[in-house]
Tab-separated table of N, CA and C in Angstrom:
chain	number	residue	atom	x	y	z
A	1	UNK	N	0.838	-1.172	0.000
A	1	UNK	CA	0.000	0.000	0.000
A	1	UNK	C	0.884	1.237	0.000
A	2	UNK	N	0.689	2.365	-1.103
A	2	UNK	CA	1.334	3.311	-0.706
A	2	UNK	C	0.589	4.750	-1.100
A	3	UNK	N	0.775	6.077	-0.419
A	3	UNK	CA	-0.019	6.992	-0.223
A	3	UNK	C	0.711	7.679	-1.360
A	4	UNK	N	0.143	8.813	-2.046
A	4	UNK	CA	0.500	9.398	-3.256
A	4	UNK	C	0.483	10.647	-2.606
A	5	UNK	N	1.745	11.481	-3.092
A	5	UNK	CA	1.735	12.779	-2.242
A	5	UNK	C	2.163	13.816	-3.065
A	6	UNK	N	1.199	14.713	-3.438
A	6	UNK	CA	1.366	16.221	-4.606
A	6	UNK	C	1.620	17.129	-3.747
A	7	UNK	N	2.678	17.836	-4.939
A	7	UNK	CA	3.271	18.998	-3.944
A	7	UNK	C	4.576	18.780	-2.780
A	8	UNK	N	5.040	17.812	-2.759
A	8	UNK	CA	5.775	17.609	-1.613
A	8	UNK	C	7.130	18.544	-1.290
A	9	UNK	N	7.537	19.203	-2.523
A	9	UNK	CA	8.282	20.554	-2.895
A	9	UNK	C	8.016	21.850	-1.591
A	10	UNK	N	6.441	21.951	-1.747
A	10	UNK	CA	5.812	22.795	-1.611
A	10	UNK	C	5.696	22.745	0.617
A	11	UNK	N	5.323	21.307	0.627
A	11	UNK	CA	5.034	20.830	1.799
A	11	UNK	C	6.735	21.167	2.385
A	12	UNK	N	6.959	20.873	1.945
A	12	UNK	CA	8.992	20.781	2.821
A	12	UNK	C	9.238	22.383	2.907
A	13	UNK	N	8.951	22.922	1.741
A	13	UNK	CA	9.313	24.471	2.021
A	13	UNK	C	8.673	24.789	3.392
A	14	UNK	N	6.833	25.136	3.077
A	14	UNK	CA	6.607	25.357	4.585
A	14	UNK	C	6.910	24.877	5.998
A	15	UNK	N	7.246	23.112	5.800
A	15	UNK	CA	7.487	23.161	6.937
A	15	UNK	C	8.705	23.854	7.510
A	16	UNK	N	9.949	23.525	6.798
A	16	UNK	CA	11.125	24.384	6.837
A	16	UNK	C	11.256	25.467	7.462
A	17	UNK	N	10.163	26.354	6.892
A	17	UNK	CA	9.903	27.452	6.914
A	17	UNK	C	9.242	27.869	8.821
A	18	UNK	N	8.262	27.117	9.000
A	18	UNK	CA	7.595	26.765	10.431
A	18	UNK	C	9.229	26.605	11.523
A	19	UNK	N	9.733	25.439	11.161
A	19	UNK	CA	11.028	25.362	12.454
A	19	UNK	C	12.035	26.286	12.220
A	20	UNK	N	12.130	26.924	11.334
A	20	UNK	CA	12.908	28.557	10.851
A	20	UNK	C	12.500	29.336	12.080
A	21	UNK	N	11.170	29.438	11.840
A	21	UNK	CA	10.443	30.636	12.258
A	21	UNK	C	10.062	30.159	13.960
A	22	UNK	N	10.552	29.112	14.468
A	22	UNK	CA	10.349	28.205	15.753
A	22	UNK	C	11.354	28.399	16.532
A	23	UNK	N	12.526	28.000	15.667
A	23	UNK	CA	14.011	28.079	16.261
A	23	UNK	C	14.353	30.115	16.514
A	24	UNK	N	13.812	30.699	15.370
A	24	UNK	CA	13.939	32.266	15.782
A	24	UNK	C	13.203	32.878	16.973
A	25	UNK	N	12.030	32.136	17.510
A	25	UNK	CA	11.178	32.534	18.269
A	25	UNK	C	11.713	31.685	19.826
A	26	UNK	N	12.083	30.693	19.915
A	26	UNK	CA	12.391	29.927	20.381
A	26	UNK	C	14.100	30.275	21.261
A	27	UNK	N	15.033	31.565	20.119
A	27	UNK	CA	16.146	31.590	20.760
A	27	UNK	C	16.035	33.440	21.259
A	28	UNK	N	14.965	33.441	21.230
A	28	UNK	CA	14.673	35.303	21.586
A	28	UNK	C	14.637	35.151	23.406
A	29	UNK	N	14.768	34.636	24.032
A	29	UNK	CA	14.986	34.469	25.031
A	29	UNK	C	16.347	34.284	25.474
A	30	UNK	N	17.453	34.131	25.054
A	30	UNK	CA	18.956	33.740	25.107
A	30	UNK	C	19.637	34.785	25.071
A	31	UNK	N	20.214	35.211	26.247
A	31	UNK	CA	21.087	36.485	26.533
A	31	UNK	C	21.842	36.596	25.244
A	32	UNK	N	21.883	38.377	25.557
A	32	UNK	CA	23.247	38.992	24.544
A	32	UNK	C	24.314	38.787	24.892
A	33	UNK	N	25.056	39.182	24.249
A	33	UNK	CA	26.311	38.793	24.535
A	33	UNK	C	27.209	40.540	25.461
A	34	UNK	N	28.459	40.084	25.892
A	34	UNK	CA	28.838	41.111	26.515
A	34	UNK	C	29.549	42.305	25.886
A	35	UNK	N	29.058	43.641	25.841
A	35	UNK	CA	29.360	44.625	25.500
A	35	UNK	C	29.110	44.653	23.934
A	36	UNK	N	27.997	43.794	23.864
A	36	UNK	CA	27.556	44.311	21.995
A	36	UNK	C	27.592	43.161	21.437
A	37	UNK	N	28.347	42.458	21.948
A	37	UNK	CA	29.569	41.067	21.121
A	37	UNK	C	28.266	40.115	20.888
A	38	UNK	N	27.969	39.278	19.683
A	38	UNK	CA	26.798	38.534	19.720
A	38	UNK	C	26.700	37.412	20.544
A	39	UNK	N	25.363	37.391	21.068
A	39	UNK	CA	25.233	36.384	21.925
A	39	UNK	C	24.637	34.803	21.765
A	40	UNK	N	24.354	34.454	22.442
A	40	UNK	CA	24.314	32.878	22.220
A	40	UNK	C	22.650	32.689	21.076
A	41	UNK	N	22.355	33.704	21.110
A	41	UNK	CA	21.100	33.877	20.169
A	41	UNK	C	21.141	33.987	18.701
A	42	UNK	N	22.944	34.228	18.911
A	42	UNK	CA	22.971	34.759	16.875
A	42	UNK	C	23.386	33.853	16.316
A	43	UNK	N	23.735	32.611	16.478
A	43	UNK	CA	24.428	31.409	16.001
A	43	UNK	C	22.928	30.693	15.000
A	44	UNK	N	21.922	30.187	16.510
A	44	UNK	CA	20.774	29.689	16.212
A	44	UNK	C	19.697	30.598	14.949
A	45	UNK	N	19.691	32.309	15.268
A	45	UNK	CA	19.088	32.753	14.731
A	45	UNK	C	20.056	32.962	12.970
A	46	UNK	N	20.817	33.042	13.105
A	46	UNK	CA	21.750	32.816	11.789
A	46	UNK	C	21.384	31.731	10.914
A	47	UNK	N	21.238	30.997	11.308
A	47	UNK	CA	21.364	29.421	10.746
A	47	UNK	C	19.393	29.343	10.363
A	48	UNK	N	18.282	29.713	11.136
A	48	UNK	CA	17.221	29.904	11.305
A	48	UNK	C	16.987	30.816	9.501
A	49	UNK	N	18.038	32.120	9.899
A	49	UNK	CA	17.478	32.585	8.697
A	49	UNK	C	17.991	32.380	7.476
A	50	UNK	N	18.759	31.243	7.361
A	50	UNK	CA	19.341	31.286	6.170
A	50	UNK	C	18.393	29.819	6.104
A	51	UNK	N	17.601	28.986	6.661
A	51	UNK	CA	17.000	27.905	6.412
A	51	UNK	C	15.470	28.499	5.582
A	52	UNK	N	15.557	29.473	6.708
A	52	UNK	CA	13.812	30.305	5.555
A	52	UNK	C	13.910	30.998	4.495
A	53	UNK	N	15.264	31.596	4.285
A	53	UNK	CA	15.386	32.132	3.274
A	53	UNK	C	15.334	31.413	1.865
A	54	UNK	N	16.189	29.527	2.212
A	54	UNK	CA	15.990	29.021	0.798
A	54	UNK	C	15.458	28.178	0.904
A	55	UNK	N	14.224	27.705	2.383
A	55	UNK	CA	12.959	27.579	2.115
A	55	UNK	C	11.864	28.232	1.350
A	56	UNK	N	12.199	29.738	1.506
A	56	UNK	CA	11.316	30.601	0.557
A	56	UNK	C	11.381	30.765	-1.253
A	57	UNK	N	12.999	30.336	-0.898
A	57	UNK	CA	13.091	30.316	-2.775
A	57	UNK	C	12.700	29.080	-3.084
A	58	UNK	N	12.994	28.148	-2.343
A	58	UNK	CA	12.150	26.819	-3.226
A	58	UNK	C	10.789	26.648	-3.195
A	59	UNK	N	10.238	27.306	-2.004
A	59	UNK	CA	8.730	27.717	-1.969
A	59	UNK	C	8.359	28.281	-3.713
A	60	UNK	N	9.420	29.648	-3.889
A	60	UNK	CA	8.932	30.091	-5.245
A	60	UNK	C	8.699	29.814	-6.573
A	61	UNK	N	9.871	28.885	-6.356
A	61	UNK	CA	9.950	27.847	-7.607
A	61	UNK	C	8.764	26.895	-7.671
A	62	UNK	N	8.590	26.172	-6.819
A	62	UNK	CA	8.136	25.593	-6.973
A	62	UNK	C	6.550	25.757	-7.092
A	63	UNK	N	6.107	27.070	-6.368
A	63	UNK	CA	4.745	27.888	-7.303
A	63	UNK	C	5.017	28.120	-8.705
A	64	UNK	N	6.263	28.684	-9.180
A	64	UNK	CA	6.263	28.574	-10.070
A	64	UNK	C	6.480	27.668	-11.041
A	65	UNK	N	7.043	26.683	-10.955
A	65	UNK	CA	7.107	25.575	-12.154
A	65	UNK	C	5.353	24.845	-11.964
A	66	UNK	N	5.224	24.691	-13.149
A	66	UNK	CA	3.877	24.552	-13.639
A	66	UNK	C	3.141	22.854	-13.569
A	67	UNK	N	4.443	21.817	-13.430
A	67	UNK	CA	4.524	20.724	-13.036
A	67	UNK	C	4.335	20.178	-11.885
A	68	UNK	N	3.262	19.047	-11.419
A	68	UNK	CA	2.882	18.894	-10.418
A	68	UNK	C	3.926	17.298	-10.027
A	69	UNK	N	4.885	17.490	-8.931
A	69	UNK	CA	5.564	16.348	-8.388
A	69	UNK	C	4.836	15.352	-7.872
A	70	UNK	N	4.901	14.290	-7.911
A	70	UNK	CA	4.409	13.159	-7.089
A	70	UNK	C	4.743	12.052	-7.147
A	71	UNK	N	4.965	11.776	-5.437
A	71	UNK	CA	5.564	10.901	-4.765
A	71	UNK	C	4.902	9.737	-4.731
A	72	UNK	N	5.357	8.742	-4.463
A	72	UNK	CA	4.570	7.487	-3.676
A	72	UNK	C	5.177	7.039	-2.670
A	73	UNK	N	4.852	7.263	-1.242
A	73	UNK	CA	5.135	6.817	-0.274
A	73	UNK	C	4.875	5.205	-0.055
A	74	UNK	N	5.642	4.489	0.344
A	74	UNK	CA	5.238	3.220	1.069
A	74	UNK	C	5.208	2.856	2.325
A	75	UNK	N	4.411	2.414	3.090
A	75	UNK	CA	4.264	1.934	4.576
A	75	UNK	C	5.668	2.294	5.203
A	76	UNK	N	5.888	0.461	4.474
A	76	UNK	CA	7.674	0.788	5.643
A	76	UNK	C	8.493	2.343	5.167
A	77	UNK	N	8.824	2.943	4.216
A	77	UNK	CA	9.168	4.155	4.172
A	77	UNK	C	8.985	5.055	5.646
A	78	UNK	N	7.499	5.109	5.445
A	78	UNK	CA	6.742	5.970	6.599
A	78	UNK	C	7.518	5.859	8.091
A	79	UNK	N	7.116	3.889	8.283
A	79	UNK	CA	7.645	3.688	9.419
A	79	UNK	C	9.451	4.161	9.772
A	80	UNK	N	9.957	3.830	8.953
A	80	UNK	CA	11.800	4.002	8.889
A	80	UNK	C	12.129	5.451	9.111
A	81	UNK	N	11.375	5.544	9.479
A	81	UNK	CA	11.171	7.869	9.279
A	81	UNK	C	10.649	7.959	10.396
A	82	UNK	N	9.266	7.281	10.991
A	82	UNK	CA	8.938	7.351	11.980
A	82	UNK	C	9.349	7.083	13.594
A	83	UNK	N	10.076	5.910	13.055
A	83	UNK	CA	10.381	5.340	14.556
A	83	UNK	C	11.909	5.942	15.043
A	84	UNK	N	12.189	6.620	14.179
A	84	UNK	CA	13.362	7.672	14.776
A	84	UNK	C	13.226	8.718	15.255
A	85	UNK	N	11.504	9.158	14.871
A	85	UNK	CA	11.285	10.490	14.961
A	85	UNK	C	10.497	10.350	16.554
A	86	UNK	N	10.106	9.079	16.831
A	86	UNK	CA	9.526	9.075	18.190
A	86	UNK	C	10.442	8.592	18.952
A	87	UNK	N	11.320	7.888	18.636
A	87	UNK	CA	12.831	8.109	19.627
A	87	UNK	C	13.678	9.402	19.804
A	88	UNK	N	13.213	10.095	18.874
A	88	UNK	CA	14.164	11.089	19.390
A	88	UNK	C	12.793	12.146	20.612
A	89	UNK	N	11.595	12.456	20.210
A	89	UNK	CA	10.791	12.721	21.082
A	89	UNK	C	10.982	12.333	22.784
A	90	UNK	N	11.199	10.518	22.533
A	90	UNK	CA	11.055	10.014	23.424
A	90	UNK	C	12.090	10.544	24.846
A	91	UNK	N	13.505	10.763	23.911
A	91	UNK	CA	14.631	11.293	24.595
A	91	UNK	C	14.479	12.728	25.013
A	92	UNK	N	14.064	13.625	24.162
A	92	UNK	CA	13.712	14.889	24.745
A	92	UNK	C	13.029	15.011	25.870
A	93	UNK	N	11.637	14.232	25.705
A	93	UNK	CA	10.600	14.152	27.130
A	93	UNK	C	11.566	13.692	28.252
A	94	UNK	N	12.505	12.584	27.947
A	94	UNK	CA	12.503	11.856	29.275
A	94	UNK	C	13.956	12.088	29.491
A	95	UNK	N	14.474	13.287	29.028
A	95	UNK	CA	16.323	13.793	29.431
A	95	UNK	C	15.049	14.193	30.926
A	96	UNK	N	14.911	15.159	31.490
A	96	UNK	CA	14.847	15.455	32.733
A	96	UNK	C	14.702	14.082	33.586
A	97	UNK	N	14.420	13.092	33.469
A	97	UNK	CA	14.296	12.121	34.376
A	97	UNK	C	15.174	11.674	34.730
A	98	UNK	N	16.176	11.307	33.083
A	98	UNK	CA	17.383	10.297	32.905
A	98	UNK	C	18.725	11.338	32.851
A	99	UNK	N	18.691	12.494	32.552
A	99	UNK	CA	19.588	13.426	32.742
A	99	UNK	C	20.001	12.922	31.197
A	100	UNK	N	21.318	13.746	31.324
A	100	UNK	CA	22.013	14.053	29.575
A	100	UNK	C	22.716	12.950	29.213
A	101	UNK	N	23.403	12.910	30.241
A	101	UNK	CA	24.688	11.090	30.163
A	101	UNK	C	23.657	9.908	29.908
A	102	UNK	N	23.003	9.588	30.934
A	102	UNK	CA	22.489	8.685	30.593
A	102	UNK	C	21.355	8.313	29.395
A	103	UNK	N	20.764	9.319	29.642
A	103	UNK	CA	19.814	9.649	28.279
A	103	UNK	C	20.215	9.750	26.933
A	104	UNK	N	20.999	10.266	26.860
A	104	UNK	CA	22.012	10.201	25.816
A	104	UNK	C	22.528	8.539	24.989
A	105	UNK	N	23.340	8.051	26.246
A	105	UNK	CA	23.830	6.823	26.041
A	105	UNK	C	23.190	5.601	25.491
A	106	UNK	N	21.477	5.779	26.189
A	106	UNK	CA	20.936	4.899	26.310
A	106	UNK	C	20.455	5.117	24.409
A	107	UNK	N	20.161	6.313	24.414
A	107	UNK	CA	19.320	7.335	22.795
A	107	UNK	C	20.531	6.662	21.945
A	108	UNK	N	21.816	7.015	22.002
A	108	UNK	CA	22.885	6.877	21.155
A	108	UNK	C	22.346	4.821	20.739
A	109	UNK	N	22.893	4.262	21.903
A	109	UNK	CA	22.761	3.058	21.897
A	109	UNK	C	21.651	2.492	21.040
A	110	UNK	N	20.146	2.967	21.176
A	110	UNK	CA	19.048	2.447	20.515
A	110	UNK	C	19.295	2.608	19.198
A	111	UNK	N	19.512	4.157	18.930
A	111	UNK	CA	19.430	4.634	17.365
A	111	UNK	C	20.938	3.746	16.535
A	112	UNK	N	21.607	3.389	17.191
A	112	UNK	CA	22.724	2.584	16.436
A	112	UNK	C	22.065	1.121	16.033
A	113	UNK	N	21.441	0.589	17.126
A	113	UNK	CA	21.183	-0.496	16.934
A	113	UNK	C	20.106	-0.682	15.754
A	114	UNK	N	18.913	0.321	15.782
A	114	UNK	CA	18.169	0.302	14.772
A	114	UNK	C	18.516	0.989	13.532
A	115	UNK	N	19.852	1.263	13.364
A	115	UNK	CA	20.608	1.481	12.137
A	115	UNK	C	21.251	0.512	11.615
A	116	UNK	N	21.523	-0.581	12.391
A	116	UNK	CA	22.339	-1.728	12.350
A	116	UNK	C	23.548	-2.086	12.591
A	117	UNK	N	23.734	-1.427	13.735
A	117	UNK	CA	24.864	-1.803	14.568
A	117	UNK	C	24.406	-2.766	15.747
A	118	UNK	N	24.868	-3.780	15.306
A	118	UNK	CA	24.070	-4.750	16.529
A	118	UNK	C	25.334	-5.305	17.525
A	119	UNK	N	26.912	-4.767	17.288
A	119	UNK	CA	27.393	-5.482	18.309
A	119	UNK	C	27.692	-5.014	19.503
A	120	UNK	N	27.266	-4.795	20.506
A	120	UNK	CA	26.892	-4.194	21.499
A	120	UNK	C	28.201	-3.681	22.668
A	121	UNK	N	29.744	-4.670	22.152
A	121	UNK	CA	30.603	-4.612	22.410
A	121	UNK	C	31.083	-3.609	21.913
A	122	UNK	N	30.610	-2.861	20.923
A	122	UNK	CA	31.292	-1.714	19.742
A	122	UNK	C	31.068	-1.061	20.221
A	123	UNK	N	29.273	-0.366	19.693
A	123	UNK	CA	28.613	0.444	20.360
A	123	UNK	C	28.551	0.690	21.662
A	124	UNK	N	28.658	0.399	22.639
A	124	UNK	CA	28.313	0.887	24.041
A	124	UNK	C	29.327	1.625	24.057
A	125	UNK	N	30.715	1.061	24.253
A	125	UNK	CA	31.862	2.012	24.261
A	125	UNK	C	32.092	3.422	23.483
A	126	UNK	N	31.358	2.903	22.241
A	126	UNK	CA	31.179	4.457	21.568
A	126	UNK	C	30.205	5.342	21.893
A	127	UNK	N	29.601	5.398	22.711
A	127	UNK	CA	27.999	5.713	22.848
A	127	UNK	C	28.245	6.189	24.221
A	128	UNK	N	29.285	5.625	24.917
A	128	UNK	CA	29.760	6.202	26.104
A	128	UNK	C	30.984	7.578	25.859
A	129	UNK	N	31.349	7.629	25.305
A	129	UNK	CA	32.601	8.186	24.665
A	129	UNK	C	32.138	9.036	24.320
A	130	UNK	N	31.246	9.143	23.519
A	130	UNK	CA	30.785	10.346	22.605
A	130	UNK	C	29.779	10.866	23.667
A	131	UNK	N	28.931	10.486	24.570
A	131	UNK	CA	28.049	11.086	25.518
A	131	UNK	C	29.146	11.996	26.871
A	132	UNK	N	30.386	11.504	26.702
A	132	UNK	CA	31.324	12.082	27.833
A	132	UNK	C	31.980	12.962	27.093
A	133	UNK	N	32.422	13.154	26.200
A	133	UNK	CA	32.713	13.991	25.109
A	133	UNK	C	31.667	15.033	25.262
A	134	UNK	N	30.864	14.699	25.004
A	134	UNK	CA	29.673	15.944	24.549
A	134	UNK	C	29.419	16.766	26.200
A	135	UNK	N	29.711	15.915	27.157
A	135	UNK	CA	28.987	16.289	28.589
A	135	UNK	C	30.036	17.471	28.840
A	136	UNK	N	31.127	17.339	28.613
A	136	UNK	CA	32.680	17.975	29.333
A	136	UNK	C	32.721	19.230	28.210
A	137	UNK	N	32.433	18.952	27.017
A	137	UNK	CA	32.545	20.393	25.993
A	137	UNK	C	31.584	21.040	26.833
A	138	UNK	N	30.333	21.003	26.630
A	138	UNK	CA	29.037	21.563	27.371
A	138	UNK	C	29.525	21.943	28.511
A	139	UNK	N	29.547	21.501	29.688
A	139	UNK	CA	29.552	21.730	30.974
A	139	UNK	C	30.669	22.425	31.374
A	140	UNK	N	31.910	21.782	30.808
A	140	UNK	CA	33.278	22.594	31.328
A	140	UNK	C	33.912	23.547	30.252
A	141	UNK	N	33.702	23.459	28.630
A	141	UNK	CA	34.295	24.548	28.063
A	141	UNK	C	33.188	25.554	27.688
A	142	UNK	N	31.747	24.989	27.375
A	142	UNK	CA	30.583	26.102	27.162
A	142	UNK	C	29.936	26.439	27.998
A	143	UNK	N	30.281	25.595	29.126
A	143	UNK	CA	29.317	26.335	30.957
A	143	UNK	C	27.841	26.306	30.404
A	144	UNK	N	27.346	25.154	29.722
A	144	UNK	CA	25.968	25.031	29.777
A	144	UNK	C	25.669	24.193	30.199
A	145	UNK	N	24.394	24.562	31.171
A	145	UNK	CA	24.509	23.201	32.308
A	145	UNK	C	23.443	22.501	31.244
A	146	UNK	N	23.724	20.753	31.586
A	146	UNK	CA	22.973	20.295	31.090
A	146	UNK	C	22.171	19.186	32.266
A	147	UNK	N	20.364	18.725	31.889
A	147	UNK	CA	20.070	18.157	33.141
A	147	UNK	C	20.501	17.264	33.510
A	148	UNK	N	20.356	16.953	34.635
A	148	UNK	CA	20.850	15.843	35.744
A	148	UNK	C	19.838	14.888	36.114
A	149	UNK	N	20.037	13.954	36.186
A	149	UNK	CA	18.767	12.638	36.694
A	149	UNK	C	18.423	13.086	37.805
A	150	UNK	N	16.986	12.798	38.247
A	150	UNK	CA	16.777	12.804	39.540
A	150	UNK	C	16.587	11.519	39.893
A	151	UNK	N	17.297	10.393	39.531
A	151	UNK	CA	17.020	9.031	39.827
A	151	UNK	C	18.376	8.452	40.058
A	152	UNK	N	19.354	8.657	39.553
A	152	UNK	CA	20.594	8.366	39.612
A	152	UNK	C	21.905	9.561	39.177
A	153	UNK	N	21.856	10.443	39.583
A	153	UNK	CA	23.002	11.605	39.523
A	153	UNK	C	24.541	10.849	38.724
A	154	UNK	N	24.795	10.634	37.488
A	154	UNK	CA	25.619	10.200	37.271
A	154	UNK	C	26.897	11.355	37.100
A	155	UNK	N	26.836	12.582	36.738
A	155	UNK	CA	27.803	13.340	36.755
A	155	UNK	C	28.222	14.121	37.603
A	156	UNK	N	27.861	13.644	38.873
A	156	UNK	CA	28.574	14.086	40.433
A	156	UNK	C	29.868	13.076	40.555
A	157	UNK	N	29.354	12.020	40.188
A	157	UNK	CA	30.644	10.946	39.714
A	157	UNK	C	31.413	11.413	39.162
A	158	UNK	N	31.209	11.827	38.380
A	158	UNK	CA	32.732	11.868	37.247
A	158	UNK	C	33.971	12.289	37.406
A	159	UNK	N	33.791	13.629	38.145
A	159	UNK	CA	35.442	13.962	38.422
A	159	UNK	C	36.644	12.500	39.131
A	160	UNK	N	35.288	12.093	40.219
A	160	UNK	CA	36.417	10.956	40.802
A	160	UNK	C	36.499	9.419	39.829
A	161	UNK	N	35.589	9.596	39.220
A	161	UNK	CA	35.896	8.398	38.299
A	161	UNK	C	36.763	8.904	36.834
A	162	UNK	N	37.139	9.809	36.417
A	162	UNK	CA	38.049	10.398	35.155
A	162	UNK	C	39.387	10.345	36.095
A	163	UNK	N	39.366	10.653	38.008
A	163	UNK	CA	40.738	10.271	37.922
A	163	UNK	C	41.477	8.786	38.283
A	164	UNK	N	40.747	8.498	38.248
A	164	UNK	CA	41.033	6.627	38.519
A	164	UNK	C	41.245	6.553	37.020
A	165	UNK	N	40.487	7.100	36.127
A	165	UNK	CA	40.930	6.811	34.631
A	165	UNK	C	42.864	7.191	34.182
């Protein structure tokens, strides 16, 4: 079975256009920076407007070309799109519970495996690595705190476990 989809040119521009206009609204809350200097708002909003901008030109084109595109979606398509898109949901909702490390690790770990990395000896180690990596840029060179479990505090650990390392 598969769904037939016109316009899909048209559909991607706007949405594009929507998390453009999400991520700009979304980083208007994020201090300036000190004495003029741009702040942590102009990176996101930079990148925001250069996504709507050639969301908008392909928006135009694609009113304008006179040819109607169409797709055919298939089931599994849908699903292979989907079930990444509710894992990654899943991780957003539930970082405050599981905090960043672990949430992370566990997110890294799933999405490998359902990419097809199944040896678990590989992945974990990488999935740990790259979640401690990411924790120490953040926390100790960008001073952005990131959350903490309220179930198991794993990065109160760390200093004394990096020096046993």
């Amino acid at each position: 079975m598969s769904i037939e989809v016109k316009h899909s040119d048209a559909i991607a521009s706007v949405l594009l256009l929507a998390v453009a206009v999400g991520v700009y609204v979304a980083s208007s809350g994020y201090p300036s920076g000190p004495t003029g200097a741009p702040g942590s708002a102009f990176f996101p909003r930079l990148i925001a407007a250069a996504i709507a901008l050639l969301s908008i030109v392909q928006l135009v084109q694609t009113v304008q070309n006179e040819a109607v595109e169409r797709h055919h979606v298939k089931r599994d398509q849908v699903v292979r799109v989907v079930i990444p898109l509710v894992l990654l949901v899943a991780y957003v909702v539930l970082m405050p519970l599981f905090g960043f490390l672990a949430g992370t690790i566990v997110f890294l770990t799933v999405m490998m495996w359902y990419s097809g990395a199944h040896a678990f000896r590989i992945t974990v180690p990488i999935t740990v690595s790259i979640s401690l990596v990411l924790f120490y840029v953040f926390v100790n060179f960008l001073h952005v705190p990131l959350p903490e479990s309220s179930v198991f505090p794993i990065s109160q650990m760390l200093p004394g476990m990096l020096g046993v390392i």
